[in-house]
Amino acid sequence: MAGIIDGKRLADSIRQEIAASVNEFYKTYGERPCLAAVLVGEDPASQVYVRNKVRACEQIGIRSESYHLSAGATEAELLDRIEHLNSSNNVDGILLQLPLPASISKMKALDTISPAKDVDGLHPINVGLLVQGRAELIACTPSGVIEALRRSQVSMTGKSAVVVGRSDLVGKPLALLLMQENATVTVCHSRTQNLQHVVSSGDIVIAAMGKPAFLGPDFIKEGAIVVDVGTTVLKEESEVSRIFGTSSRKWEDFQQGKTVLAGDVHPAAYERASMYTPVPGGVGPLTITMLLKNTLRAAQLRRR
């Protein structure tokens, strides 16, 4: 039976470590690290994400500030807000919640954030440092994946690691981190030929493509370690039936109007794995935890 990589348990343990370091920071400097979250528009999901991140900060002693711009805010107004936070000595990290309204350039906004306060690790300077293996602030989901593997005693050295997805947020930085762990890395995407054959060669398979249950059992080598980054809210009854079946708890939840999530890996594929991350409760809790870690690290580096 495959072992479960419990992201919530790992995240709780890491947050205790971060909280202890935050207290040491306070004893040394007489102030707490501060994360400023910026939200543009009224997207309900984004509002929930920001609230969760602010709550996580408060739980471990990191101070937080929230800035909410209306959906009609101009690009210039957002950039002015970011520049103000860049110059503030009271702010250590800046989180820009995505997505942004179509009228605002995401790349221009992210590029405006000071690299020293870029807790999402998306600024070109931080990405360049990651390529060179000397980044301090690294994209949160990829660093969470690496942390989960390390703390689950998974050796990546010499292993064949297949990353399915090439996004700037997950796939690309994750491939770089895996190479730094001495894995042999293959990155797959929508135009990869013989995708099933390539993925099934992986000792470690990391799915980050946003297609629910796309990777079935035939994609997973017997005994592989599977990390499922995908999280899709299922809205169609047919999808829930296809993935989980009509006699499952997920089906009952859907019929009762509850939110049902699916990862990129079909649940049946877990039976071939030696270890896997569930959805939910796998990578998700670690992503916010790495955001907290980056905020503390940014505060430490600024004081130095």
mmCIF file of C-alpha atoms in Angstrom, residues 2-252:
data_model
loop_
_atom_site.group_PDB
_atom_site.id
_atom_site.type_symbol
_atom_site.label_atom_id
_atom_site.label_comp_id
_atom_site.label_asym_id
_atom_site.label_seq_id
_atom_site.Cartn_x
_atom_site.Cartn_y
_atom_site.Cartn_z
ATOM 1 C CA ALA A 2 1.366 3.416 -0.981
ATOM 2 C CA GLY A 3 2.485 5.776 1.750
ATOM 3 C CA ILE A 4 0.883 9.208 1.996
ATOM 4 C CA ILE A 5 3.015 12.346 2.129
ATOM 5 C CA ASP A 6 0.926 14.330 4.599
ATOM 6 C CA GLY A 7 1.416 17.954 3.579
ATOM 7 C CA LYS A 8 -0.610 19.319 6.473
ATOM 8 C CA ARG A 9 1.470 17.490 9.071
ATOM 9 C CA LEU A 10 4.710 18.588 7.427
ATOM 10 C CA ALA A 11 3.462 22.165 7.137
ATOM 11 C CA ASP A 12 2.517 22.266 10.821
ATOM 12 C CA SER A 13 5.998 21.076 11.781
ATOM 13 C CA ILE A 14 7.736 23.630 9.539
ATOM 14 C CA ARG A 15 5.518 26.443 10.834
ATOM 15 C CA GLN A 16 6.560 25.656 14.386
ATOM 16 C CA GLU A 17 10.185 26.042 13.284
ATOM 17 C CA ILE A 18 9.410 29.326 11.534
ATOM 18 C CA ALA A 19 7.512 30.632 14.586
ATOM 19 C CA ALA A 20 10.550 29.941 16.768
ATOM 20 C CA SER A 21 12.781 31.824 14.314
ATOM 21 C CA VAL A 22 10.297 34.718 14.200
ATOM 22 C CA ASN A 23 10.504 34.982 17.993
ATOM 23 C CA GLU A 24 14.308 35.040 17.799
ATOM 24 C CA PHE A 25 14.055 37.740 15.154
ATOM 25 C CA TYR A 26 11.837 39.789 17.465
ATOM 26 C CA LYS A 27 14.272 39.399 20.359
ATOM 27 C CA THR A 28 17.133 40.562 18.157
ATOM 28 C CA TYR A 29 15.509 43.469 16.320
ATOM 29 C CA GLY A 30 12.556 44.458 18.505
ATOM 30 C CA GLU A 31 10.122 44.102 15.595
ATOM 31 C CA ARG A 32 8.423 41.365 13.634
ATOM 32 C CA PRO A 33 8.724 40.517 9.929
ATOM 33 C CA CYS A 34 5.911 42.088 7.905
ATOM 34 C CA LEU A 35 4.131 40.790 4.821
ATOM 35 C CA ALA A 36 2.071 43.207 2.720
ATOM 36 C CA ALA A 37 -0.646 41.558 0.612
ATOM 37 C CA VAL A 38 -2.070 43.454 -2.368
ATOM 38 C CA LEU A 39 -5.367 42.438 -3.945
ATOM 39 C CA VAL A 40 -6.948 44.035 -7.004
ATOM 40 C CA GLY A 41 -10.629 43.429 -7.733
ATOM 41 C CA GLU A 42 -13.420 41.449 -6.128
ATOM 42 C CA ASP A 43 -12.613 37.852 -7.095
ATOM 43 C CA PRO A 44 -14.042 35.736 -4.231
ATOM 44 C CA ALA A 45 -11.381 33.018 -4.503
ATOM 45 C CA SER A 46 -8.579 35.595 -4.364
ATOM 46 C CA GLN A 47 -10.148 37.194 -1.304
ATOM 47 C CA VAL A 48 -10.200 33.808 0.430
ATOM 48 C CA TYR A 49 -6.568 33.142 -0.505
ATOM 49 C CA VAL A 50 -5.444 36.493 0.894
ATOM 50 C CA ARG A 51 -7.385 35.973 4.121
ATOM 51 C CA ASN A 52 -5.812 32.542 4.553
ATOM 52 C CA LYS A 53 -2.325 33.931 4.043
ATOM 53 C CA VAL A 54 -2.911 36.801 6.464
ATOM 54 C CA ARG A 55 -4.289 34.359 9.053
ATOM 55 C CA ALA A 56 -1.263 32.093 8.621
ATOM 56 C CA CYS A 57 1.027 35.072 9.268
ATOM 57 C CA GLU A 58 -0.784 35.977 12.457
ATOM 58 C CA GLN A 59 -0.612 32.410 13.759
ATOM 59 C CA ILE A 60 3.189 32.360 13.777
ATOM 60 C CA GLY A 61 3.859 35.962 14.761
ATOM 61 C CA ILE A 62 4.473 37.593 11.379
ATOM 62 C CA ARG A 63 2.834 40.986 11.037
ATOM 63 C CA SER A 64 0.646 41.506 7.969
ATOM 64 C CA GLU A 65 -0.858 44.393 6.072
ATOM 65 C CA SER A 66 -3.588 44.146 3.424
ATOM 66 C CA TYR A 67 -4.222 46.557 0.568
ATOM 67 C CA HIS A 68 -7.356 46.144 -1.529
ATOM 68 C CA LEU A 69 -7.657 48.089 -4.783
ATOM 69 C CA SER A 70 -10.966 48.192 -6.629
ATOM 70 C CA ALA A 71 -11.533 46.263 -9.853
ATOM 71 C CA GLY A 72 -11.416 49.606 -11.662
ATOM 72 C CA ALA A 73 -7.962 50.511 -10.373
ATOM 73 C CA THR A 74 -5.519 51.510 -13.085
ATOM 74 C CA GLU A 75 -2.141 49.954 -13.722
ATOM 75 C CA ALA A 76 -0.493 53.185 -12.593
ATOM 76 C CA GLU A 77 -2.351 53.047 -9.273
ATOM 77 C CA LEU A 78 -1.183 49.503 -8.631
ATOM 78 C CA LEU A 79 2.414 50.296 -9.559
ATOM 79 C CA ASP A 80 2.346 53.337 -7.263
ATOM 80 C CA ARG A 81 1.144 51.144 -4.410
ATOM 81 C CA ILE A 82 3.908 48.616 -5.054
ATOM 82 C CA GLU A 83 6.562 51.342 -5.205
ATOM 83 C CA HIS A 84 5.287 52.726 -1.884
ATOM 84 C CA LEU A 85 5.657 49.287 -0.295
ATOM 85 C CA ASN A 86 9.098 48.871 -1.884
ATOM 86 C CA SER A 87 10.310 52.010 -0.112
ATOM 87 C CA SER A 88 8.663 51.278 3.234
ATOM 88 C CA ASN A 89 11.028 50.227 6.010
ATOM 89 C CA ASN A 90 8.077 48.595 7.768
ATOM 90 C CA VAL A 91 7.451 46.019 5.023
ATOM 91 C CA ASP A 92 9.706 43.011 4.387
ATOM 92 C CA GLY A 93 7.706 41.046 1.826
ATOM 93 C CA ILE A 94 5.182 41.962 -0.873
ATOM 94 C CA LEU A 95 2.570 39.493 -2.056
ATOM 95 C CA LEU A 96 0.623 40.433 -5.190
ATOM 96 C CA GLN A 97 -2.413 38.172 -5.418
ATOM 97 C CA LEU A 98 -3.081 36.874 -8.918
ATOM 98 C CA PRO A 99 -4.952 36.981 -11.234
ATOM 99 C CA LEU A 100 -5.059 40.690 -12.008
ATOM 100 C CA PRO A 101 -7.702 42.484 -14.107
ATOM 101 C CA ALA A 102 -7.073 42.228 -17.845
ATOM 102 C CA SER A 103 -6.252 45.940 -18.026
ATOM 103 C CA ILE A 104 -3.140 45.471 -15.871
ATOM 104 C CA SER A 105 0.071 43.823 -17.077
ATOM 105 C CA LYS A 106 0.924 40.980 -14.723
ATOM 106 C CA MET A 107 4.564 40.963 -15.792
ATOM 107 C CA LYS A 108 4.975 44.708 -15.330
ATOM 108 C CA ALA A 109 3.428 44.535 -11.858
ATOM 109 C CA LEU A 110 5.572 41.582 -10.769
ATOM 110 C CA ASP A 111 8.712 43.207 -12.189
ATOM 111 C CA THR A 112 7.997 46.341 -10.158
ATOM 112 C CA ILE A 113 8.218 44.465 -6.845
ATOM 113 C CA SER A 114 11.652 44.862 -5.280
ATOM 114 C CA PRO A 115 13.645 41.595 -5.642
ATOM 115 C CA ALA A 116 14.488 41.891 -1.932
ATOM 116 C CA LYS A 117 10.765 41.811 -1.069
ATOM 117 C CA ASP A 118 9.664 39.340 -3.747
ATOM 118 C CA VAL A 119 8.364 36.561 -1.477
ATOM 119 C CA ASP A 120 6.782 34.737 -4.440
ATOM 120 C CA GLY A 121 10.193 34.381 -6.092
ATOM 121 C CA LEU A 122 8.908 35.569 -9.476
ATOM 122 C CA HIS A 123 11.106 38.623 -10.130
ATOM 123 C CA PRO A 124 13.557 38.062 -13.030
ATOM 124 C CA ILE A 125 16.513 38.718 -10.725
ATOM 125 C CA ASN A 126 15.400 36.015 -8.285
ATOM 126 C CA VAL A 127 14.664 33.630 -11.146
ATOM 127 C CA GLY A 128 18.158 34.283 -12.526
ATOM 128 C CA LEU A 129 19.691 33.597 -9.116
ATOM 129 C CA LEU A 130 17.725 30.356 -8.977
ATOM 130 C CA VAL A 131 19.230 29.301 -12.310
ATOM 131 C CA GLN A 132 22.670 29.881 -10.778
ATOM 132 C CA GLY A 133 21.747 27.958 -7.633
ATOM 133 C CA ARG A 134 22.073 30.921 -5.265
ATOM 134 C CA ALA A 135 18.527 32.238 -4.848
ATOM 135 C CA GLU A 136 17.299 33.187 -1.379
ATOM 136 C CA LEU A 137 13.642 33.756 -2.301
ATOM 137 C CA ILE A 138 12.239 30.839 -4.309
ATOM 138 C CA ALA A 139 8.752 30.264 -5.721
ATOM 139 C CA CYS A 140 6.651 28.834 -2.904
ATOM 140 C CA THR A 141 5.043 25.754 -4.461
ATOM 141 C CA PRO A 142 8.283 24.347 -5.947
ATOM 142 C CA SER A 143 10.201 24.899 -2.716
ATOM 143 C CA GLY A 144 7.305 23.262 -0.844
ATOM 144 C CA VAL A 145 7.569 20.201 -3.075
ATOM 145 C CA ILE A 146 11.304 19.875 -2.432
ATOM 146 C CA GLU A 147 10.754 20.319 1.305
ATOM 147 C CA ALA A 148 8.094 17.580 1.274
ATOM 148 C CA LEU A 149 10.428 15.157 -0.497
ATOM 149 C CA ARG A 150 13.351 15.907 1.813
ATOM 150 C CA ARG A 151 11.297 15.530 4.974
ATOM 151 C CA SER A 152 9.802 12.296 3.689
ATOM 152 C CA GLN A 153 13.344 10.893 3.373
ATOM 153 C CA VAL A 154 13.158 10.759 -0.422
ATOM 154 C CA SER A 155 16.603 10.822 -1.989
ATOM 155 C CA MET A 156 16.544 12.709 -5.280
ATOM 156 C CA THR A 157 20.197 12.109 -6.166
ATOM 157 C CA GLY A 158 20.513 10.166 -9.383
ATOM 158 C CA LYS A 159 16.768 9.617 -9.679
ATOM 159 C CA SER A 160 14.791 10.201 -12.867
ATOM 160 C CA ALA A 161 12.392 13.064 -12.082
ATOM 161 C CA VAL A 162 9.646 13.905 -14.567
ATOM 162 C CA VAL A 163 7.893 17.268 -14.245
ATOM 163 C CA VAL A 164 4.613 17.458 -16.159
ATOM 164 C CA GLY A 165 4.008 21.169 -16.771
ATOM 165 C CA ARG A 166 6.313 24.054 -17.670
ATOM 166 C CA SER A 167 4.748 27.097 -16.027
ATOM 167 C CA ASP A 168 6.855 29.946 -14.665
ATOM 168 C CA LEU A 169 5.188 29.474 -11.286
ATOM 169 C CA VAL A 170 5.768 25.731 -10.799
ATOM 170 C CA GLY A 171 7.216 23.646 -13.608
ATOM 171 C CA LYS A 172 10.309 25.650 -14.569
ATOM 172 C CA PRO A 173 11.563 26.538 -11.063
ATOM 173 C CA LEU A 174 10.812 23.016 -9.851
ATOM 174 C CA ALA A 175 12.951 21.522 -12.612
ATOM 175 C CA LEU A 176 15.841 23.752 -11.546
ATOM 176 C CA LEU A 177 15.451 22.800 -7.879
ATOM 177 C CA LEU A 178 15.390 19.105 -8.738
ATOM 178 C CA MET A 179 18.595 19.491 -10.745
ATOM 179 C CA GLN A 180 20.170 21.156 -7.717
ATOM 180 C CA GLU A 181 19.199 18.029 -5.770
ATOM 181 C CA ASN A 182 21.166 16.012 -8.371
ATOM 182 C CA ALA A 183 18.118 14.464 -10.023
ATOM 183 C CA THR A 184 18.028 13.804 -13.762
ATOM 184 C CA VAL A 185 15.129 15.961 -14.880
ATOM 185 C CA THR A 186 12.721 15.725 -17.803
ATOM 186 C CA VAL A 187 10.120 18.467 -18.339
ATOM 187 C CA CYS A 188 6.983 17.494 -20.249
ATOM 188 C CA HIS A 189 4.255 19.697 -21.678
ATOM 189 C CA SER A 190 1.275 19.709 -24.029
ATOM 190 C CA ARG A 191 3.444 19.109 -27.101
ATOM 191 C CA THR A 192 5.571 16.310 -25.684
ATOM 192 C CA GLN A 193 5.440 13.285 -27.957
ATOM 193 C CA ASN A 194 4.774 9.866 -26.393
ATOM 194 C CA LEU A 195 3.854 11.584 -23.131
ATOM 195 C CA GLN A 196 2.756 8.400 -21.393
ATOM 196 C CA HIS A 197 6.034 6.663 -22.215
ATOM 197 C CA VAL A 198 8.099 9.599 -20.969
ATOM 198 C CA VAL A 199 6.179 10.066 -17.719
ATOM 199 C CA SER A 200 6.159 6.348 -16.922
ATOM 200 C CA SER A 201 9.970 6.349 -16.896
ATOM 201 C CA GLY A 202 10.060 8.614 -13.846
ATOM 202 C CA ASP A 203 11.187 7.478 -10.400
ATOM 203 C CA ILE A 204 9.632 10.740 -9.212
ATOM 204 C CA VAL A 205 6.644 12.173 -11.087
ATOM 205 C CA ILE A 206 5.458 15.696 -10.359
ATOM 206 C CA ALA A 207 2.186 16.679 -11.996
ATOM 207 C CA ALA A 208 1.551 20.416 -12.422
ATOM 208 C CA MET A 209 -0.596 20.866 -15.493
ATOM 209 C CA GLY A 210 -4.076 21.731 -14.213
ATOM 210 C CA LYS A 211 -5.921 18.898 -15.959
ATOM 211 C CA PRO A 212 -7.940 16.841 -13.472
ATOM 212 C CA ALA A 213 -7.049 13.136 -13.301
ATOM 213 C CA PHE A 214 -5.139 13.366 -16.583
ATOM 214 C CA LEU A 215 -2.376 11.002 -15.483
ATOM 215 C CA GLY A 216 -3.869 7.539 -15.132
ATOM 216 C CA PRO A 217 -2.231 4.340 -13.838
ATOM 217 C CA ASP A 218 -0.455 3.739 -17.152
ATOM 218 C CA PHE A 219 1.531 6.936 -16.629
ATOM 219 C CA ILE A 220 3.035 5.814 -13.321
ATOM 220 C CA LYS A 221 5.867 3.324 -12.948
ATOM 221 C CA GLU A 222 5.435 0.737 -10.221
ATOM 222 C CA GLY A 223 6.995 2.108 -7.037
ATOM 223 C CA ALA A 224 7.335 5.690 -8.265
ATOM 224 C CA ILE A 225 6.899 8.675 -5.961
ATOM 225 C CA VAL A 226 4.033 10.882 -7.126
ATOM 226 C CA VAL A 227 3.657 14.544 -6.208
ATOM 227 C CA ASP A 228 0.370 16.034 -7.373
ATOM 228 C CA VAL A 229 0.440 19.831 -7.556
ATOM 229 C CA GLY A 230 -2.816 20.122 -9.499
ATOM 230 C CA THR A 231 -5.954 21.369 -7.776
ATOM 231 C CA THR A 232 -9.129 21.697 -9.833
ATOM 232 C CA VAL A 233 -12.613 22.368 -8.479
ATOM 233 C CA LEU A 234 -14.958 19.919 -10.195
ATOM 234 C CA LYS A 235 -18.183 21.507 -11.405
ATOM 235 C CA GLU A 236 -19.657 18.763 -13.581
ATOM 236 C CA GLU A 237 -21.325 15.630 -12.268
ATOM 237 C CA SER A 238 -19.818 13.639 -15.118
ATOM 238 C CA GLU A 239 -16.300 14.625 -14.040
ATOM 239 C CA VAL A 240 -16.875 13.540 -10.442
ATOM 240 C CA SER A 241 -18.301 10.244 -11.667
ATOM 241 C CA ARG A 242 -15.409 9.649 -14.069
ATOM 242 C CA ILE A 243 -12.720 10.306 -11.489
ATOM 243 C CA PHE A 244 -14.168 9.020 -8.226
ATOM 244 C CA GLY A 245 -17.160 6.843 -9.170
ATOM 245 C CA THR A 246 -20.741 7.109 -7.963
ATOM 246 C CA SER A 247 -20.207 5.082 -4.782
ATOM 247 C CA SER A 248 -17.448 7.300 -3.393
ATOM 248 C CA ARG A 249 -17.470 9.856 -0.602
ATOM 249 C CA LYS A 250 -16.520 12.502 -3.163
ATOM 250 C CA TRP A 251 -19.683 11.723 -5.114
ATOM 251 C CA GLU A 252 -21.777 12.096 -1.965
#
